[in-house]
XYZ file of C-alpha atoms in Angstrom:
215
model
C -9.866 -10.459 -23.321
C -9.466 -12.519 -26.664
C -12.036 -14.758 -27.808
C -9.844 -15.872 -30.946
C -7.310 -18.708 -29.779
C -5.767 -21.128 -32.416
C -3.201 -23.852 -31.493
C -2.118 -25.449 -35.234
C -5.095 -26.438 -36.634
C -6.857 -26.199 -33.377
C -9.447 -23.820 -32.865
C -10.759 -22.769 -29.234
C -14.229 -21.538 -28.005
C -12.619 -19.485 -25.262
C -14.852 -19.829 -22.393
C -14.779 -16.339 -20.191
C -14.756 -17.429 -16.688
C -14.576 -14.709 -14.257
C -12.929 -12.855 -16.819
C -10.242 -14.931 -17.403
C -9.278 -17.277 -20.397
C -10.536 -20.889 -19.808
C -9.970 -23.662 -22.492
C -12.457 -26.830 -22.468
C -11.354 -30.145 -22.234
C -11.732 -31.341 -25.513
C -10.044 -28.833 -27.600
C -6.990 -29.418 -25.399
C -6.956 -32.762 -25.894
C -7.716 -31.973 -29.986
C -4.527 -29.408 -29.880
C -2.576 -31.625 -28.018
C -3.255 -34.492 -30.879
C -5.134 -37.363 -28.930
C -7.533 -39.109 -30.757
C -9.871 -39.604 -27.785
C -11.698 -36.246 -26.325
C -11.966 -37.571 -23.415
C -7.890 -38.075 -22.686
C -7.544 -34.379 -21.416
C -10.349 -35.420 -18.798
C -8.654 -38.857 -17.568
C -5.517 -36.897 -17.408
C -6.788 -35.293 -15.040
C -8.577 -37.718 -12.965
C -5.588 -39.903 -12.377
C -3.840 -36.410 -11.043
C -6.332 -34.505 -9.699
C -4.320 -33.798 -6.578
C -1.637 -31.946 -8.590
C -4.421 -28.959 -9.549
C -5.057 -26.445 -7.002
C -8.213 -24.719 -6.909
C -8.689 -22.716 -10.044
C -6.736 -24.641 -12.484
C -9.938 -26.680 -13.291
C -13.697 -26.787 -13.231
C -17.123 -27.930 -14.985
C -20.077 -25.309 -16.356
C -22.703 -25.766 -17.907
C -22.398 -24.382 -21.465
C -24.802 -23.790 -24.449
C -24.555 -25.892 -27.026
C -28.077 -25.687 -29.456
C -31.093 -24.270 -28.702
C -31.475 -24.135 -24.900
C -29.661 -27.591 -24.390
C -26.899 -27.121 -21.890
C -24.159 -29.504 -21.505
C -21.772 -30.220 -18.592
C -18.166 -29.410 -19.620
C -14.609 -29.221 -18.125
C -12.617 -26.477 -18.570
C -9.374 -25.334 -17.265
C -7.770 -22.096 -16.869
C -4.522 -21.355 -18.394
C -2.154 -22.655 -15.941
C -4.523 -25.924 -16.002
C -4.062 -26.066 -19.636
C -0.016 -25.973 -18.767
C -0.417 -28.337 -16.089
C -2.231 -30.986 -18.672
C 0.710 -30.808 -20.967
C 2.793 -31.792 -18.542
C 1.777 -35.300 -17.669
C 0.980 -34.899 -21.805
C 3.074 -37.634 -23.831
C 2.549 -36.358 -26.956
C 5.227 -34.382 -29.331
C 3.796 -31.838 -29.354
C 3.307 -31.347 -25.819
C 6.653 -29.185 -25.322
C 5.103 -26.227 -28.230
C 1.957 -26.252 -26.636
C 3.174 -25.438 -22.626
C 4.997 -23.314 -24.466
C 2.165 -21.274 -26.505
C -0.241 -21.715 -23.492
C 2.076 -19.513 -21.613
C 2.466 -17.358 -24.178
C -0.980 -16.774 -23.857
C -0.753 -16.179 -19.998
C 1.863 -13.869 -20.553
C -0.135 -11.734 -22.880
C -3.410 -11.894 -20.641
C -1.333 -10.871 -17.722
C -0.217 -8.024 -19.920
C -3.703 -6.858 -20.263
C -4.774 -6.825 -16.951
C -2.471 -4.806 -16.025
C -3.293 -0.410 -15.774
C 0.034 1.141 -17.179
C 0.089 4.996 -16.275
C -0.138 6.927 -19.386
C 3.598 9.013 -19.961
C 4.726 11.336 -22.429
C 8.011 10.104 -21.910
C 9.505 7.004 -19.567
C 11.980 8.435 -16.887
C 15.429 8.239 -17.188
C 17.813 7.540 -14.437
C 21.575 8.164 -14.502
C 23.443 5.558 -12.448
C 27.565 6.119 -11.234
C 28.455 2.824 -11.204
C 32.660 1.695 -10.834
C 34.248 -0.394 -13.194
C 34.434 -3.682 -10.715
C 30.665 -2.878 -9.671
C 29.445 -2.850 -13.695
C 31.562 -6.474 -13.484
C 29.664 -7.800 -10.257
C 26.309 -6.685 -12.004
C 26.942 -8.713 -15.365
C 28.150 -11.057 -13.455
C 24.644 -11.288 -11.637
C 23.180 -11.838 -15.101
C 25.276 -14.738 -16.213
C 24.926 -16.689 -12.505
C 21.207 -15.943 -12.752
C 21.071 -16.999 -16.464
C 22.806 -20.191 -15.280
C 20.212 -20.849 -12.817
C 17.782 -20.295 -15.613
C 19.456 -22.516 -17.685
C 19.776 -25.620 -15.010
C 16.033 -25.017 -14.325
C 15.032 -25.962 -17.991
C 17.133 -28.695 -17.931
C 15.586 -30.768 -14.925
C 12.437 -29.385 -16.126
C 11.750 -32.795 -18.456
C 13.264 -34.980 -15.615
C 10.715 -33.581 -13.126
C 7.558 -34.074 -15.460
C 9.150 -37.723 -15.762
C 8.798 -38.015 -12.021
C 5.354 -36.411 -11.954
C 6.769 -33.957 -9.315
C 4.772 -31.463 -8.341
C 7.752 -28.892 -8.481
C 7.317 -29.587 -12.167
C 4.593 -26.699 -12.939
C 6.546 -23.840 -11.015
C 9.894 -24.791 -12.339
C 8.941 -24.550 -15.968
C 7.189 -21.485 -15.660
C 10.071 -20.295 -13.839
C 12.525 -21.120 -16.469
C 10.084 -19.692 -19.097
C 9.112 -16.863 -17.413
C 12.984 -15.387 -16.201
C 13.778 -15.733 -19.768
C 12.049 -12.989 -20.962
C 13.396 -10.641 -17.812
C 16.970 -11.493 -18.615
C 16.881 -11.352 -22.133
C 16.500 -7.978 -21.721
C 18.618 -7.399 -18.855
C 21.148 -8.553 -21.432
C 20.073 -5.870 -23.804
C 20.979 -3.428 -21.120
C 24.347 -4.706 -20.289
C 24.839 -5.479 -23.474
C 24.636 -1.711 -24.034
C 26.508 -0.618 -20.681
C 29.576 -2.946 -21.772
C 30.128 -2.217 -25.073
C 32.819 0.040 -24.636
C 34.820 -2.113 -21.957
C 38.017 -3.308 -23.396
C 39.682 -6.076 -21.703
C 43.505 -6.341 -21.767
C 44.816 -10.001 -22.605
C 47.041 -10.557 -19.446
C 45.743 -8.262 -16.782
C 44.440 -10.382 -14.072
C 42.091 -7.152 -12.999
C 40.377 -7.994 -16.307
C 40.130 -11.973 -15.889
C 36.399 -11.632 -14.435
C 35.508 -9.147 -17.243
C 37.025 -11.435 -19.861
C 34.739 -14.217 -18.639
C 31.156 -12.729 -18.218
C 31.878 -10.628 -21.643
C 32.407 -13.484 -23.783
C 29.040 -14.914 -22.479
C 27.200 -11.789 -22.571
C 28.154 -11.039 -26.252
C 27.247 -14.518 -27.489
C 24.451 -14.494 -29.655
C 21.307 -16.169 -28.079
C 20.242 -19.271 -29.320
C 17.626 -19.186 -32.271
């Protein structure tokens, strides 16, 4: 587990709590550019009832000597919560490196079994049945899509769907971005031709699968 965490200019003592990146209060509220430390804690005050149980907590920490001082921390999916009721610009980067962050500590946890060589699978697939599957992609990429876009409306409304639906729309993004590497690959000898209404549902999904993504 990393103990070196920057955010900008901001950076964090990581506080190992049952193994397990925690952030403290006040260098969330620092990275997230309040001028008061204590706005990360009153954040969370007014919506305590939106953390569930190991999103937050206070330890006593070191700080000189053998002083200890009474801190609150907050786990990685508290940090993302905070930034969500967060009304400051740069709120949106910092859910966004915070799970980043998750992501990669997830990653570590995880026991990959060691290989010489990843198996291989070869797959008989129809030309309609290739369609169907891109077409998977594109309705799921959609759903993706419609997710980040309530995603500010829901924070707005302090919904408590607002947490789950941006990871959700976060998350997926990595899974089919490289679903659409492997399509991308499957499909690139498909040729459509220009009037045959076989080819109509091809000539849809391959024009979205073959646009560039966003940068």
């Amino acid at each position: 587990m990393t103990n070196q965490l920057a955010f900008h200019n901001t950076q964090f003592n990581v506080v190992n709590h049952n193994n397990q990146i925690w952030l403290t209060a006040v260098e969330i509220a620092k990275a997230l550019c309040y001028k008061s430390d204590d706005a990360v804690t009153k954040i969370y005050n007014r919506n305590i009832d939106e953390f569930s149980t190991g999103m937050s907590e206070t330890v006593n920490l070191g700080v000189s000597g053998n002083y200890q001082k009474t801190v609150r921390i907050f786990s990685l999916r508290g940090a993302h919560l905070i930034a969500m009721f967060a009304r400051t610009p740069v709120a949106k980067e910092f859910r966004r490196w915070v799970l980043d962050v998750l992501d990669k500590e997830v990653g570590e946890a995880v026991v990959h079994p060691v290989s010489a060589q990843e198996e291989t699978y070869t797959l008989s697939l129809t030309r309609s049945e290739l369609c169907s599957i891109c077409w998977c992609w594109s309705a799921a990429e959609y759903m993706r899509e419609g997710l980040e876009q309530v995603t500010p409306g829901l924070i707005a409304l302090r919904s408590p769907l607002a947490d789950s639906v941006s990871i959700m729309a976060s998350h997926y993004q990595r899974t089919l971005e490289a679903v659409k590497v492997i399509l991308e690959r499957e499909t690139h000898n498909i040729k459509t031709r220009l009037y045959s209404v076989e080819d109509a549902n091809w000539r849809s999904v391959l024009i979205r699968l073959r646009k560039p993504a966003a940068i």
